[in-house]
Each structure stands twice: as C-alpha cells, then as structure tokens.
Amino acid sequence: MTGPVEVGTELPELVVRVSRADLVRYAGASGDFNPIHWNERVASAVGFPGVIAHGMFTMALAGRAVTGWTGDPSALVEFQVRFGRPVVVPDDDAGAEVTVRGKVAALLDDGRARVDLTVTSDGEKVLSLARAVVRIS
Amino acid sequence: MTLDRELVGRSYPPSAVYEVGRAKIAEFATAIGADDPVHRDAEAARAAGHADVIAPPTFAIVVSLGAAFVVLSDPEVGLDYSRVVHGEQKFTHHRPIRAGDRLVATTTIDAARTVAGNDLLTARVELATEDGEAVCTATSMLVARGAA
C-alpha cells in the first residue's frame, strides 16, 4: 500500500475476466468438481441460468484485491463473505467480468484495519458482507 | 426437514493428515491469478520471513471444505446433499499455511437452523498441524435449499 491508511482509503480496483477455462483450472486446483461449474446441462437442470463460477473462486479474486494492496498475502488475517448471487460464465471468448472494490471501514487495535469489499459482476453485487481484516503495520 | 438444534456443538473425529505441497500451492495461486512470488519461490518467501512458500488466503478451503462435508454424511444431520450450496465462508488465519505443513482438520457444528424452509448449517473447521499448532479456523455456512 502507498500512503497513510485511514478510514475511507480506497483500494485499487481489480477487474478480472473469468472464462470457462478459468473455472476448469480452479476446479482442478481446488478439488471442487461440482458440475454446475463446468457443465451447462447440469447447471441448467438445477435452476441456474448457465454455468456459474465457484463462490470460492470469486472470494479468491476478492482476496487478490486485498493482498495486492497490502503487498503481503500473510497480512490478511480474517476474511469473510456471503455468497449472494452467482457469477454466470458464458461459453464464449469474453466470459464474465468480476470487479472488486474495497475501502478501509475501520482502524482496529494492534495495527489492523477492516476493509469492506464490493464485488460485482454484470452490474450486480455477487458477494455481500465481504470483509477482510488486514495488518497494516 | 427441520434441523435439530441438538446438533449444535457436535464434533467429528480429526481428519487424516493433509500434507501441503509447494506444487499444490503454486497450482492454486496460478488458478486464482495470484502472482506474488511468495507463493512459488521459496527464496522469496524466506526473504519475506516465511519458512517456505506460503499459500494464498483462500487456499485453506482445499483442506477445510472436505472436512466440513463430514457433517453431510452424518445420518443424524440428514441434509440433502443435492440441494446444498455454499452460503457463507470465513477464514481466521492464525498464521499462513506453508509448504511442508502437515494439517489435521477437526470439524464442529457451530449453528443449525431452518429459515423459510431452507436448512442452514454452520460447520467450523479447525486446521492445526499434527503437533497441535493452530493454523486456520475456516467456517462454512452450508444451505440446503428447501424443495420448491
């Protein structure tokens, strides 16, 4: 991070394109092979508009916005999200776009700060109550 | 069905040991686009004060989600697996997960309730080394959507 950290300090915005290939790669890396993340037929059968990203993949992207800002992945000590709305990933070259914004919401004891995150795709909030506690000193 | 509140506080036996490998950390970091060298280069990790390469913060799910799912195979819980989605996730890192860690997961049901026909079950997974050093607390809220 550059400059002083105060309540209201904004994190650099992170915009990530998510393709079907990214979901397959994440499935393999995480071990979560639920077919709703790679199989249109199954995703539709259980009521989704199409193949959706793993919630944990979206959470990982939100985490990148935080660790990219702190410059130290181990500074992220608490991290929580609620999975509100699925990220639908079409089977085309563009895929889906996920945008992560963050703002320092509170300065805590012991040189820590709470960051509130806003994570959207296609103009809709996909995570709610997304918060991280980071060490800032 | 309605979840039984008596389930709250129930713990399950510790998991088998999960040995964290450098290649697995690098693979996970690549999959999420985390390009910090501390995830891939042991020298860079040591320069940053770590004993070996460290995992990105959400890597803990690789170990914890399977452990949380032990509650789904408990016949007394009786959640319909085909209707289960991930509702919420929280990690509290006591220290970063690093290559070489031999982790054991212990799962406890922290909350169980039924809201608007959906069963909500919160499973807390404590990840510790074999020697008992606390590494991460990973709490997953699982939702079994009620039949429409």
PDB file of N, CA and C in Angstrom, chain A residues 16 22 25-32 34 36 46-48 55-57 59-61 63-64 67 71-74 76-84 129, chain B residues 24 27-28 30-36 38-39 50 54-59 61-62 65 81-82 84-94 96 141 145:
ATOM      1  N   VAL A  16     -11.322  -8.496 -13.278  1.00  0.00           N
ATOM      2  CA  VAL A  16     -10.816  -9.777 -13.775  1.00  0.00           C
ATOM      3  C   VAL A  16     -11.839 -10.373 -14.739  1.00  0.00           C
ATOM      4  N   ASP A  22     -10.920 -20.767 -16.979  1.00  0.00           N
ATOM      5  CA  ASP A  22     -10.518 -20.398 -15.611  1.00  0.00           C
ATOM      6  C   ASP A  22     -11.238 -21.274 -14.583  1.00  0.00           C
ATOM      7  N   ARG A  25      -9.721 -24.713 -14.534  1.00  0.00           N
ATOM      8  CA  ARG A  25      -8.421 -24.659 -13.849  1.00  0.00           C
ATOM      9  C   ARG A  25      -8.631 -24.575 -12.337  1.00  0.00           C
ATOM     10  N   TYR A  26      -9.609 -23.762 -11.921  1.00  0.00           N
ATOM     11  CA  TYR A  26      -9.865 -23.635 -10.479  1.00  0.00           C
ATOM     12  C   TYR A  26     -10.420 -24.940  -9.912  1.00  0.00           C
ATOM     13  N   ALA A  27     -11.270 -25.613 -10.691  1.00  0.00           N
ATOM     14  CA  ALA A  27     -11.817 -26.894 -10.222  1.00  0.00           C
ATOM     15  C   ALA A  27     -10.668 -27.854  -9.905  1.00  0.00           C
ATOM     16  N   GLY A  28      -9.719 -27.932 -10.833  1.00  0.00           N
ATOM     17  CA  GLY A  28      -8.596 -28.844 -10.623  1.00  0.00           C
ATOM     18  C   GLY A  28      -7.730 -28.430  -9.448  1.00  0.00           C
ATOM     19  N   ALA A  29      -7.457 -27.142  -9.333  1.00  0.00           N
ATOM     20  CA  ALA A  29      -6.564 -26.665  -8.270  1.00  0.00           C
ATOM     21  C   ALA A  29      -7.204 -26.808  -6.893  1.00  0.00           C
ATOM     22  N   SER A  30      -8.534 -26.627  -6.835  1.00  0.00           N
ATOM     23  CA  SER A  30      -9.207 -26.634  -5.537  1.00  0.00           C
ATOM     24  C   SER A  30      -9.765 -28.002  -5.179  1.00  0.00           C
ATOM     25  N   GLY A  31      -9.975 -28.847  -6.196  1.00  0.00           N
ATOM     26  CA  GLY A  31     -10.597 -30.142  -5.940  1.00  0.00           C
ATOM     27  C   GLY A  31     -12.113 -30.084  -5.900  1.00  0.00           C
ATOM     28  N   ASP A  32     -12.695 -28.930  -6.269  1.00  0.00           N
ATOM     29  CA  ASP A  32     -14.161 -28.801  -6.286  1.00  0.00           C
ATOM     30  C   ASP A  32     -14.660 -29.026  -7.714  1.00  0.00           C
ATOM     31  N   ASN A  34     -17.736 -29.908  -8.661  1.00  0.00           N
ATOM     32  CA  ASN A  34     -19.186 -29.822  -8.822  1.00  0.00           C
ATOM     33  C   ASN A  34     -19.494 -29.426 -10.276  1.00  0.00           C
ATOM     34  N   ILE A  36     -21.877 -28.036 -11.753  1.00  0.00           N
ATOM     35  CA  ILE A  36     -22.514 -26.734 -12.061  1.00  0.00           C
ATOM     36  C   ILE A  36     -21.476 -25.692 -12.459  1.00  0.00           C
ATOM     37  N   VAL A  46     -30.388 -27.666 -12.408  1.00  0.00           N
ATOM     38  CA  VAL A  46     -30.616 -27.310 -11.007  1.00  0.00           C
ATOM     39  C   VAL A  46     -31.051 -25.850 -10.862  1.00  0.00           C
ATOM     40  N   GLY A  47     -31.362 -25.203 -11.997  1.00  0.00           N
ATOM     41  CA  GLY A  47     -32.031 -23.909 -11.913  1.00  0.00           C
ATOM     42  C   GLY A  47     -31.160 -22.680 -12.094  1.00  0.00           C
ATOM     43  N   PHE A  48     -29.887 -22.860 -12.489  1.00  0.00           N
ATOM     44  CA  PHE A  48     -29.052 -21.691 -12.760  1.00  0.00           C
ATOM     45  C   PHE A  48     -29.202 -21.287 -14.228  1.00  0.00           C
ATOM     46  N   GLY A  55     -18.157 -20.092  -5.927  1.00  0.00           N
ATOM     47  CA  GLY A  55     -18.157 -18.958  -4.996  1.00  0.00           C
ATOM     48  C   GLY A  55     -16.768 -18.713  -4.432  1.00  0.00           C
ATOM     49  N   MET A  56     -16.052 -19.816  -4.172  1.00  0.00           N
ATOM     50  CA  MET A  56     -14.714 -19.673  -3.597  1.00  0.00           C
ATOM     51  C   MET A  56     -13.720 -19.063  -4.581  1.00  0.00           C
ATOM     52  N   PHE A  57     -13.998 -19.211  -5.894  1.00  0.00           N
ATOM     53  CA  PHE A  57     -13.141 -18.562  -6.893  1.00  0.00           C
ATOM     54  C   PHE A  57     -13.347 -17.047  -6.822  1.00  0.00           C
ATOM     55  N   MET A  59     -14.411 -15.426  -4.249  1.00  0.00           N
ATOM     56  CA  MET A  59     -13.817 -14.975  -2.979  1.00  0.00           C
ATOM     57  C   MET A  59     -12.301 -14.830  -3.128  1.00  0.00           C
ATOM     58  N   ALA A  60     -11.692 -15.749  -3.869  1.00  0.00           N
ATOM     59  CA  ALA A  60     -10.235 -15.674  -4.079  1.00  0.00           C
ATOM     60  C   ALA A  60      -9.860 -14.407  -4.848  1.00  0.00           C
ATOM     61  N   LEU A  61     -10.690 -14.023  -5.833  1.00  0.00           N
ATOM     62  CA  LEU A  61     -10.416 -12.783  -6.583  1.00  0.00           C
ATOM     63  C   LEU A  61     -10.529 -11.579  -5.656  1.00  0.00           C
ATOM     64  N   GLY A  63      -9.924 -11.634  -2.548  1.00  0.00           N
ATOM     65  CA  GLY A  63      -8.720 -11.688  -1.723  1.00  0.00           C
ATOM     66  C   GLY A  63      -7.524 -11.082  -2.433  1.00  0.00           C
ATOM     67  N   ARG A  64      -7.460 -11.288  -3.760  1.00  0.00           N
ATOM     68  CA  ARG A  64      -6.349 -10.710  -4.533  1.00  0.00           C
ATOM     69  C   ARG A  64      -6.345  -9.189  -4.474  1.00  0.00           C
ATOM     70  N   THR A  67      -4.748  -8.510  -1.044  1.00  0.00           N
ATOM     71  CA  THR A  67      -3.322  -8.827  -0.911  1.00  0.00           C
ATOM     72  C   THR A  67      -2.485  -8.016  -1.905  1.00  0.00           C
ATOM     73  N   GLY A  71       0.376  -5.868  -0.390  1.00  0.00           N
ATOM     74  CA  GLY A  71       1.684  -6.296  -0.866  1.00  0.00           C
ATOM     75  C   GLY A  71       2.235  -7.483  -0.083  1.00  0.00           C
ATOM     76  N   ASP A  72       1.428  -8.003   0.847  1.00  0.00           N
ATOM     77  CA  ASP A  72       1.877  -9.127   1.682  1.00  0.00           C
ATOM     78  C   ASP A  72       0.679 -10.032   1.931  1.00  0.00           C
ATOM     79  N   PRO A  73       0.633 -11.181   1.229  1.00  0.00           N
ATOM     80  CA  PRO A  73      -0.534 -12.064   1.393  1.00  0.00           C
ATOM     81  C   PRO A  73      -0.767 -12.509   2.842  1.00  0.00           C
ATOM     82  N   SER A  74       0.296 -12.545   3.654  1.00  0.00           N
ATOM     83  CA  SER A  74       0.114 -13.021   5.029  1.00  0.00           C
ATOM     84  C   SER A  74      -0.469 -11.943   5.941  1.00  0.00           C
ATOM     85  N   LEU A  76      -3.311 -10.603   5.469  1.00  0.00           N
ATOM     86  CA  LEU A  76      -4.771 -10.794   5.511  1.00  0.00           C
ATOM     87  C   LEU A  76      -5.069 -11.836   6.593  1.00  0.00           C
ATOM     88  N   VAL A  77      -5.577 -11.399   7.725  1.00  0.00           N
ATOM     89  CA  VAL A  77      -5.727 -12.336   8.846  1.00  0.00           C
ATOM     90  C   VAL A  77      -7.156 -12.835   9.030  1.00  0.00           C
ATOM     91  N   GLU A  78      -8.136 -12.046   8.598  1.00  0.00           N
ATOM     92  CA  GLU A  78      -9.522 -12.514   8.658  1.00  0.00           C
ATOM     93  C   GLU A  78     -10.201 -12.152   7.356  1.00  0.00           C
ATOM     94  N   PHE A  79     -11.054 -13.044   6.877  1.00  0.00           N
ATOM     95  CA  PHE A  79     -11.657 -12.824   5.568  1.00  0.00           C
ATOM     96  C   PHE A  79     -12.992 -13.547   5.547  1.00  0.00           C
ATOM     97  N   GLN A  80     -14.062 -12.813   5.268  1.00  0.00           N
ATOM     98  CA  GLN A  80     -15.371 -13.462   5.234  1.00  0.00           C
ATOM     99  C   GLN A  80     -16.237 -12.902   4.122  1.00  0.00           C
ATOM    100  N   VAL A  81     -17.081 -13.754   3.573  1.00  0.00           N
ATOM    101  CA  VAL A  81     -18.041 -13.306   2.549  1.00  0.00           C
ATOM    102  C   VAL A  81     -19.333 -14.092   2.702  1.00  0.00           C
ATOM    103  N   ARG A  82     -20.393 -13.504   2.148  1.00  0.00           N
ATOM    104  CA  ARG A  82     -21.646 -14.222   1.943  1.00  0.00           C
ATOM    105  C   ARG A  82     -21.834 -14.312   0.430  1.00  0.00           C
ATOM    106  N   PHE A  83     -22.153 -15.515  -0.043  1.00  0.00           N
ATOM    107  CA  PHE A  83     -22.337 -15.718  -1.483  1.00  0.00           C
ATOM    108  C   PHE A  83     -23.772 -15.333  -1.838  1.00  0.00           C
ATOM    109  N   GLY A  84     -23.922 -14.164  -2.436  1.00  0.00           N
ATOM    110  CA  GLY A  84     -25.264 -13.629  -2.656  1.00  0.00           C
ATOM    111  C   GLY A  84     -25.879 -14.068  -3.964  1.00  0.00           C
ATOM    112  N   LEU A 129     -21.624  -8.704   2.560  1.00  0.00           N
ATOM    113  CA  LEU A 129     -20.892  -8.791   3.825  1.00  0.00           C
ATOM    114  C   LEU A 129     -19.459  -9.278   3.596  1.00  0.00           C
TER     115      LEU A 129
ATOM    116  N   LYS B  24       1.292 -27.792  -5.146  1.00  0.00           N
ATOM    117  CA  LYS B  24      -0.154 -27.551  -4.993  1.00  0.00           C
ATOM    118  C   LYS B  24      -0.413 -26.068  -4.720  1.00  0.00           C
ATOM    119  N   GLU B  27       0.031 -24.240  -7.989  1.00  0.00           N
ATOM    120  CA  GLU B  27      -1.092 -24.523  -8.882  1.00  0.00           C
ATOM    121  C   GLU B  27      -2.317 -23.692  -8.477  1.00  0.00           C
ATOM    122  N   PHE B  28      -2.579 -23.633  -7.175  1.00  0.00           N
ATOM    123  CA  PHE B  28      -3.730 -22.873  -6.682  1.00  0.00           C
ATOM    124  C   PHE B  28      -3.536 -21.382  -6.958  1.00  0.00           C
ATOM    125  N   THR B  30      -1.784 -19.996  -9.292  1.00  0.00           N
ATOM    126  CA  THR B  30      -1.960 -19.754 -10.727  1.00  0.00           C
ATOM    127  C   THR B  30      -3.442 -19.732 -11.085  1.00  0.00           C
ATOM    128  N   ALA B  31      -4.214 -20.664 -10.509  1.00  0.00           N
ATOM    129  CA  ALA B  31      -5.642 -20.758 -10.837  1.00  0.00           C
ATOM    130  C   ALA B  31      -6.409 -19.502 -10.451  1.00  0.00           C
ATOM    131  N   ILE B  32      -5.973 -18.818  -9.388  1.00  0.00           N
ATOM    132  CA  ILE B  32      -6.688 -17.603  -8.968  1.00  0.00           C
ATOM    133  C   ILE B  32      -5.980 -16.335  -9.456  1.00  0.00           C
ATOM    134  N   GLY B  33      -4.867 -16.501 -10.163  1.00  0.00           N
ATOM    135  CA  GLY B  33      -4.160 -15.344 -10.708  1.00  0.00           C
ATOM    136  C   GLY B  33      -3.365 -14.569  -9.668  1.00  0.00           C
ATOM    137  N   ALA B  34      -2.964 -15.249  -8.592  1.00  0.00           N
ATOM    138  CA  ALA B  34      -2.169 -14.584  -7.551  1.00  0.00           C
ATOM    139  C   ALA B  34      -0.697 -14.705  -7.934  1.00  0.00           C
ATOM    140  N   ASP B  35      -0.076 -13.586  -8.323  1.00  0.00           N
ATOM    141  CA  ASP B  35       1.263 -13.698  -8.901  1.00  0.00           C
ATOM    142  C   ASP B  35       2.395 -13.354  -7.933  1.00  0.00           C
ATOM    143  N   ASP B  36       2.077 -13.181  -6.651  1.00  0.00           N
ATOM    144  CA  ASP B  36       3.132 -12.848  -5.690  1.00  0.00           C
ATOM    145  C   ASP B  36       4.150 -13.995  -5.619  1.00  0.00           C
ATOM    146  N   VAL B  38       5.909 -15.072  -3.296  1.00  0.00           N
ATOM    147  CA  VAL B  38       5.932 -15.854  -2.041  1.00  0.00           C
ATOM    148  C   VAL B  38       5.126 -17.146  -2.159  1.00  0.00           C
ATOM    149  N   HIS B  39       4.284 -17.246  -3.228  1.00  0.00           N
ATOM    150  CA  HIS B  39       3.510 -18.474  -3.438  1.00  0.00           C
ATOM    151  C   HIS B  39       4.285 -19.517  -4.253  1.00  0.00           C
ATOM    152  N   HIS B  50       9.145 -16.042   5.847  1.00  0.00           N
ATOM    153  CA  HIS B  50       8.427 -17.316   5.977  1.00  0.00           C
ATOM    154  C   HIS B  50       9.404 -18.487   5.840  1.00  0.00           C
ATOM    155  N   ILE B  54       4.271 -19.729   0.948  1.00  0.00           N
ATOM    156  CA  ILE B  54       3.001 -19.663   1.686  1.00  0.00           C
ATOM    157  C   ILE B  54       1.837 -19.696   0.703  1.00  0.00           C
ATOM    158  N   ALA B  55       0.700 -20.151   1.195  1.00  0.00           N
ATOM    159  CA  ALA B  55      -0.491 -20.292   0.372  1.00  0.00           C
ATOM    160  C   ALA B  55      -1.283 -18.988   0.350  1.00  0.00           C
ATOM    161  N   PRO B  56      -2.007 -18.722  -0.749  1.00  0.00           N
ATOM    162  CA  PRO B  56      -2.940 -17.589  -0.744  1.00  0.00           C
ATOM    163  C   PRO B  56      -4.005 -17.799   0.348  1.00  0.00           C
ATOM    164  N   PRO B  57      -4.632 -16.713   0.820  1.00  0.00           N
ATOM    165  CA  PRO B  57      -5.516 -16.823   1.991  1.00  0.00           C
ATOM    166  C   PRO B  57      -6.682 -17.808   1.836  1.00  0.00           C
ATOM    167  N   THR B  58      -7.198 -17.992   0.622  1.00  0.00           N
ATOM    168  CA  THR B  58      -8.353 -18.895   0.497  1.00  0.00           C
ATOM    169  C   THR B  58      -7.943 -20.337   0.188  1.00  0.00           C
ATOM    170  N   PHE B  59      -6.635 -20.608   0.147  1.00  0.00           N
ATOM    171  CA  PHE B  59      -6.179 -21.981  -0.088  1.00  0.00           C
ATOM    172  C   PHE B  59      -6.699 -22.937   0.989  1.00  0.00           C
ATOM    173  N   ILE B  61      -9.421 -23.556   1.964  1.00  0.00           N
ATOM    174  CA  ILE B  61     -10.651 -24.259   1.571  1.00  0.00           C
ATOM    175  C   ILE B  61     -10.339 -25.626   0.974  1.00  0.00           C
ATOM    176  N   VAL B  62      -9.155 -25.774   0.378  1.00  0.00           N
ATOM    177  CA  VAL B  62      -8.774 -27.051  -0.237  1.00  0.00           C
ATOM    178  C   VAL B  62      -8.804 -28.156   0.826  1.00  0.00           C
ATOM    179  N   LEU B  65     -12.979 -27.641   3.177  1.00  0.00           N
ATOM    180  CA  LEU B  65     -14.343 -27.889   2.698  1.00  0.00           C
ATOM    181  C   LEU B  65     -14.698 -29.377   2.776  1.00  0.00           C
ATOM    182  N   TYR B  81     -27.810 -33.556   0.171  1.00  0.00           N
ATOM    183  CA  TYR B  81     -26.575 -33.082  -0.460  1.00  0.00           C
ATOM    184  C   TYR B  81     -26.837 -32.433  -1.820  1.00  0.00           C
ATOM    185  N   SER B  82     -27.794 -32.976  -2.565  1.00  0.00           N
ATOM    186  CA  SER B  82     -28.035 -32.461  -3.918  1.00  0.00           C
ATOM    187  C   SER B  82     -28.596 -31.039  -3.881  1.00  0.00           C
ATOM    188  N   VAL B  84     -27.475 -28.756  -1.548  1.00  0.00           N
ATOM    189  CA  VAL B  84     -26.592 -27.935  -0.720  1.00  0.00           C
ATOM    190  C   VAL B  84     -25.807 -26.934  -1.568  1.00  0.00           C
ATOM    191  N   VAL B  85     -25.841 -25.671  -1.154  1.00  0.00           N
ATOM    192  CA  VAL B  85     -24.970 -24.651  -1.745  1.00  0.00           C
ATOM    193  C   VAL B  85     -24.177 -23.982  -0.619  1.00  0.00           C
ATOM    194  N   HIS B  86     -23.098 -23.312  -1.019  1.00  0.00           N
ATOM    195  CA  HIS B  86     -22.210 -22.647  -0.060  1.00  0.00           C
ATOM    196  C   HIS B  86     -22.808 -21.265   0.220  1.00  0.00           C
ATOM    197  N   GLY B  87     -23.196 -21.014   1.461  1.00  0.00           N
ATOM    198  CA  GLY B  87     -23.848 -19.745   1.786  1.00  0.00           C
ATOM    199  C   GLY B  87     -22.883 -18.655   2.224  1.00  0.00           C
ATOM    200  N   GLU B  88     -21.985 -19.019   3.127  1.00  0.00           N
ATOM    201  CA  GLU B  88     -21.023 -18.043   3.654  1.00  0.00           C
ATOM    202  C   GLU B  88     -19.711 -18.755   3.937  1.00  0.00           C
ATOM    203  N   GLN B  89     -18.635 -17.983   3.916  1.00  0.00           N
ATOM    204  CA  GLN B  89     -17.332 -18.547   4.259  1.00  0.00           C
ATOM    205  C   GLN B  89     -16.530 -17.522   5.050  1.00  0.00           C
ATOM    206  N   LYS B  90     -15.860 -18.007   6.064  1.00  0.00           N
ATOM    207  CA  LYS B  90     -14.980 -17.121   6.838  1.00  0.00           C
ATOM    208  C   LYS B  90     -13.682 -17.857   7.166  1.00  0.00           C
ATOM    209  N   PHE B  91     -12.573 -17.133   7.051  1.00  0.00           N
ATOM    210  CA  PHE B  91     -11.269 -17.672   7.466  1.00  0.00           C
ATOM    211  C   PHE B  91     -10.674 -16.762   8.529  1.00  0.00           C
ATOM    212  N   THR B  92     -10.158 -17.356   9.583  1.00  0.00           N
ATOM    213  CA  THR B  92      -9.307 -16.627  10.520  1.00  0.00           C
ATOM    214  C   THR B  92      -7.952 -17.329  10.481  1.00  0.00           C
ATOM    215  N   HIS B  93      -6.947 -16.587  10.009  1.00  0.00           N
ATOM    216  CA  HIS B  93      -5.621 -17.185   9.870  1.00  0.00           C
ATOM    217  C   HIS B  93      -4.795 -16.900  11.124  1.00  0.00           C
ATOM    218  N   HIS B  94      -4.385 -17.968  11.790  1.00  0.00           N
ATOM    219  CA  HIS B  94      -3.520 -17.798  12.963  1.00  0.00           C
ATOM    220  C   HIS B  94      -2.081 -17.617  12.506  1.00  0.00           C
ATOM    221  N   PRO B  96       0.094 -18.058   8.249  1.00  0.00           N
ATOM    222  CA  PRO B  96      -0.129 -18.533   6.881  1.00  0.00           C
ATOM    223  C   PRO B  96       0.102 -20.050   6.777  1.00  0.00           C
ATOM    224  N   MET B 141     -20.813 -21.845   6.050  1.00  0.00           N
ATOM    225  CA  MET B 141     -22.246 -21.982   6.240  1.00  0.00           C
ATOM    226  C   MET B 141     -22.793 -22.642   4.986  1.00  0.00           C
ATOM    227  N   ARG B 145     -31.242 -25.935   0.181  1.00  0.00           N
ATOM    228  CA  ARG B 145     -32.438 -25.226  -0.260  1.00  0.00           C
ATOM    229  C   ARG B 145     -33.655 -26.132  -0.146  1.00  0.00           C
TER     230      ARG B 145
END
